[in-house]
mmCIF file of C-alpha atoms in Angstrom:
data_model
loop_
_atom_site.group_PDB
_atom_site.id
_atom_site.type_symbol
_atom_site.label_atom_id
_atom_site.label_comp_id
_atom_site.label_asym_id
_atom_site.label_seq_id
_atom_site.Cartn_x
_atom_site.Cartn_y
_atom_site.Cartn_z
ATOM 1 C CA MET Q 1 39.840 -3.650 1.413
ATOM 2 C CA ILE Q 2 41.003 -2.261 4.765
ATOM 3 C CA SER Q 3 38.827 -2.971 7.760
ATOM 4 C CA ILE Q 4 37.707 -0.283 10.197
ATOM 5 C CA GLN Q 5 39.630 -2.063 12.955
ATOM 6 C CA LYS Q 6 42.917 -1.713 11.009
ATOM 7 C CA ILE Q 7 42.298 1.984 10.345
ATOM 8 C CA THR Q 8 41.523 2.591 14.020
ATOM 9 C CA THR Q 9 44.647 0.697 15.096
ATOM 10 C CA TYR Q 10 46.769 2.683 12.630
ATOM 11 C CA ALA Q 11 45.297 5.988 13.837
ATOM 12 C CA LEU Q 12 45.873 5.071 17.484
ATOM 13 C CA GLY Q 13 49.440 4.017 16.703
ATOM 14 C CA PHE Q 14 50.056 7.320 14.944
ATOM 15 C CA CYS Q 15 48.696 9.277 17.925
ATOM 16 C CA VAL Q 16 50.817 7.298 20.381
ATOM 17 C CA SER Q 17 53.916 7.835 18.216
ATOM 18 C CA GLY Q 18 53.231 11.563 18.133
ATOM 19 C CA VAL Q 19 52.842 11.707 21.896
ATOM 20 C CA LEU Q 20 56.023 9.704 22.451
ATOM 21 C CA MET Q 21 57.920 11.952 20.054
ATOM 22 C CA VAL Q 22 56.757 15.086 21.892
ATOM 23 C CA THR Q 23 57.615 13.518 25.240
ATOM 24 C CA THR Q 24 61.059 12.525 23.988
ATOM 25 C CA LEU Q 25 61.781 16.013 22.635
ATOM 26 C CA SER Q 26 60.521 17.617 25.821
ATOM 27 C CA ALA Q 27 62.611 15.373 28.052
ATOM 28 C CA GLY Q 28 65.715 15.805 25.874
ATOM 29 C CA SER Q 29 65.539 19.584 25.923
ATOM 30 C CA ALA Q 30 64.880 19.950 29.655
ATOM 31 C CA LYS Q 31 67.773 21.053 31.855
ATOM 32 C CA ASP Q 32 66.678 19.018 34.819
ATOM 33 C CA ARG Q 33 63.960 16.383 35.053
ATOM 34 C CA SER Q 34 62.729 17.987 38.271
ATOM 35 C CA ASP Q 35 61.975 21.303 36.469
ATOM 36 C CA PRO Q 36 58.220 21.893 36.316
ATOM 37 C CA GLU Q 37 56.533 21.926 32.927
ATOM 38 C CA VAL Q 38 54.347 24.927 32.196
ATOM 39 C CA ALA Q 39 51.353 24.739 29.891
ATOM 40 C CA ALA Q 40 49.768 27.887 28.516
ATOM 41 C CA VAL Q 41 45.993 27.796 28.165
ATOM 42 C CA ALA Q 42 44.251 30.213 25.834
ATOM 43 C CA PRO Q 43 41.663 32.457 27.521
ATOM 44 C CA VAL Q 44 37.967 31.816 27.041
ATOM 45 C CA TYR Q 45 36.734 34.787 25.054
ATOM 46 C CA LEU Q 46 33.290 36.324 25.355
ATOM 47 C CA GLN Q 47 30.697 35.270 22.817
ATOM 48 C CA LEU Q 48 27.716 37.484 23.484
ATOM 49 C CA GLU Q 49 24.560 38.397 21.647
ATOM 50 C CA ILE Q 50 23.456 41.857 22.748
ATOM 51 C CA THR Q 51 20.300 43.540 21.546
ATOM 52 C CA SER Q 52 18.935 46.936 22.467
ATOM 53 C CA ALA Q 53 15.557 48.532 21.882
ATOM 54 C CA CYS Q 54 13.670 51.670 22.781
ATOM 55 C CA THR Q 55 10.452 51.232 24.749
ATOM 56 C CA ASP Q 56 7.778 53.619 25.992
ATOM 57 C CA ASP Q 57 9.581 53.667 29.352
ATOM 58 C CA GLY Q 58 13.168 54.088 28.074
ATOM 59 C CA ALA Q 59 15.587 51.468 26.738
ATOM 60 C CA VAL Q 60 16.161 47.755 27.271
ATOM 61 C CA PHE Q 61 19.360 45.749 26.712
ATOM 62 C CA LYS Q 62 19.231 41.952 26.404
ATOM 63 C CA VAL Q 63 22.449 39.951 26.752
ATOM 64 C CA ILE Q 64 22.745 36.249 25.856
ATOM 65 C CA ASN Q 65 25.897 34.200 26.452
ATOM 66 C CA ARG Q 66 26.480 32.293 23.188
ATOM 67 C CA GLY Q 67 29.741 30.783 24.417
ATOM 68 C CA VAL Q 68 30.835 28.487 27.218
ATOM 69 C CA LYS Q 69 30.368 28.976 30.954
ATOM 70 C CA TRP Q 70 32.427 31.923 32.102
ATOM 71 C CA PRO Q 71 35.469 30.718 34.093
ATOM 72 C CA LYS Q 72 35.199 33.756 36.402
ATOM 73 C CA SER Q 73 32.842 36.663 36.965
ATOM 74 C CA GLY Q 74 32.572 39.681 34.729
ATOM 75 C CA TYR Q 75 31.171 43.188 35.041
ATOM 76 C CA LEU Q 76 28.313 44.426 32.928
ATOM 77 C CA ARG Q 77 28.375 48.213 32.943
ATOM 78 C CA LEU Q 78 25.859 50.757 31.674
ATOM 79 C CA TYR Q 79 27.156 54.157 30.530
ATOM 80 C CA TYR Q 80 26.015 57.460 29.191
ATOM 81 C CA ALA Q 81 27.468 56.924 25.724
ATOM 82 C CA ASP Q 82 28.239 60.583 25.060
ATOM 83 C CA ASP Q 83 30.364 61.321 28.142
ATOM 84 C CA LYS Q 84 31.356 57.767 29.220
ATOM 85 C CA SER Q 85 30.070 58.208 32.766
ATOM 86 C CA VAL Q 86 28.926 55.000 34.475
ATOM 87 C CA LEU Q 87 25.210 54.632 35.170
ATOM 88 C CA GLY Q 88 25.543 51.337 36.993
ATOM 89 C CA GLU Q 89 27.213 47.956 36.977
ATOM 90 C CA ARG Q 90 26.449 44.389 37.889
ATOM 91 C CA LYS Q 91 28.917 41.598 38.619
ATOM 92 C CA LEU Q 92 27.782 38.335 37.077
ATOM 93 C CA ARG Q 93 28.878 34.946 35.783
ATOM 94 C CA LEU Q 94 26.941 33.543 32.849
ATOM 95 C CA ALA Q 95 26.279 29.929 31.897
ATOM 96 C CA PRO Q 96 25.909 28.872 28.248
ATOM 97 C CA GLY Q 97 22.675 30.296 26.840
ATOM 98 C CA GLN Q 98 21.946 32.335 29.954
ATOM 99 C CA LYS Q 99 20.056 35.586 29.338
ATOM 100 C CA VAL Q 100 19.983 38.816 31.325
ATOM 101 C CA SER Q 101 18.194 42.054 30.563
ATOM 102 C CA PHE Q 102 18.548 45.608 31.817
ATOM 103 C CA ASN Q 103 16.005 48.402 31.633
ATOM 104 C CA VAL Q 104 17.079 52.029 31.622
ATOM 105 C CA THR Q 105 14.181 54.384 32.292
ATOM 106 C CA LYS Q 106 13.728 57.699 30.501
ATOM 107 C CA ASP Q 107 14.338 59.495 33.807
ATOM 108 C CA ILE Q 108 17.768 57.878 34.113
ATOM 109 C CA MET Q 109 18.580 58.376 30.425
ATOM 110 C CA ALA Q 110 17.834 62.107 30.814
ATOM 111 C CA GLY Q 111 18.175 62.706 27.075
ATOM 112 C CA HIS Q 112 21.522 60.888 26.762
ATOM 113 C CA PRO Q 113 22.300 57.889 24.562
ATOM 114 C CA VAL Q 114 23.150 54.852 26.711
ATOM 115 C CA ALA Q 115 25.657 52.070 26.144
ATOM 116 C CA ILE Q 116 26.636 48.704 27.563
ATOM 117 C CA TRP Q 117 30.078 47.125 27.943
ATOM 118 C CA VAL Q 118 31.013 43.746 29.414
ATOM 119 C CA GLU Q 119 34.394 43.445 31.142
ATOM 120 C CA PRO Q 120 35.536 39.889 31.951
ATOM 121 C CA GLU Q 121 37.806 39.257 34.954
ATOM 122 C CA TRP Q 122 39.729 36.435 33.251
ATOM 123 C CA TYR Q 123 41.300 38.440 30.408
ATOM 124 C CA GLU Q 124 41.878 42.061 29.513
ATOM 125 C CA ARG Q 125 39.522 43.461 26.926
ATOM 126 C CA GLU Q 126 39.751 46.895 25.323
ATOM 127 C CA MET Q 127 37.031 49.267 26.482
ATOM 128 C CA GLU Q 128 34.688 49.639 23.548
ATOM 129 C CA TYR Q 129 30.912 49.699 23.888
ATOM 130 C CA ASP Q 130 29.219 46.416 23.003
ATOM 131 C CA ALA Q 131 25.940 48.176 22.171
ATOM 132 C CA THR Q 132 24.580 51.724 22.229
ATOM 133 C CA ILE Q 133 21.122 53.193 21.806
ATOM 134 C CA ASP Q 134 19.665 56.686 21.597
ATOM 135 C CA CYS Q 135 15.944 56.801 22.367
ATOM 136 C CA ASN Q 136 15.471 60.574 22.010
#
């Protein structure tokens, strides 16, 4: 029977060996030890829950951040969905679980379907509406 302590020691030894191996390969392949090492970090992607509903007064969009804290600000833009003209925008930075809502009155909608799109500043995202609604 192997004790938990032995398994932990083995696992730690394996991790240390792996780190040493990577360090050795990295140092052996470098041209000059003074060259800086560059690490690439994957971008934090948006994880949003967006709901839309028609009300007696117009439309409402609710946005919930289901991911991590945004590393930078982003723009939440409202559009006329049929001609892609911007109704308004707000710059914001959401924490995990943070909720925001936007009301679009019937006067502003003026018979058009409306849409919402979130554009982060920390990575490029293709312009495609995140939610649309037609309350006519």
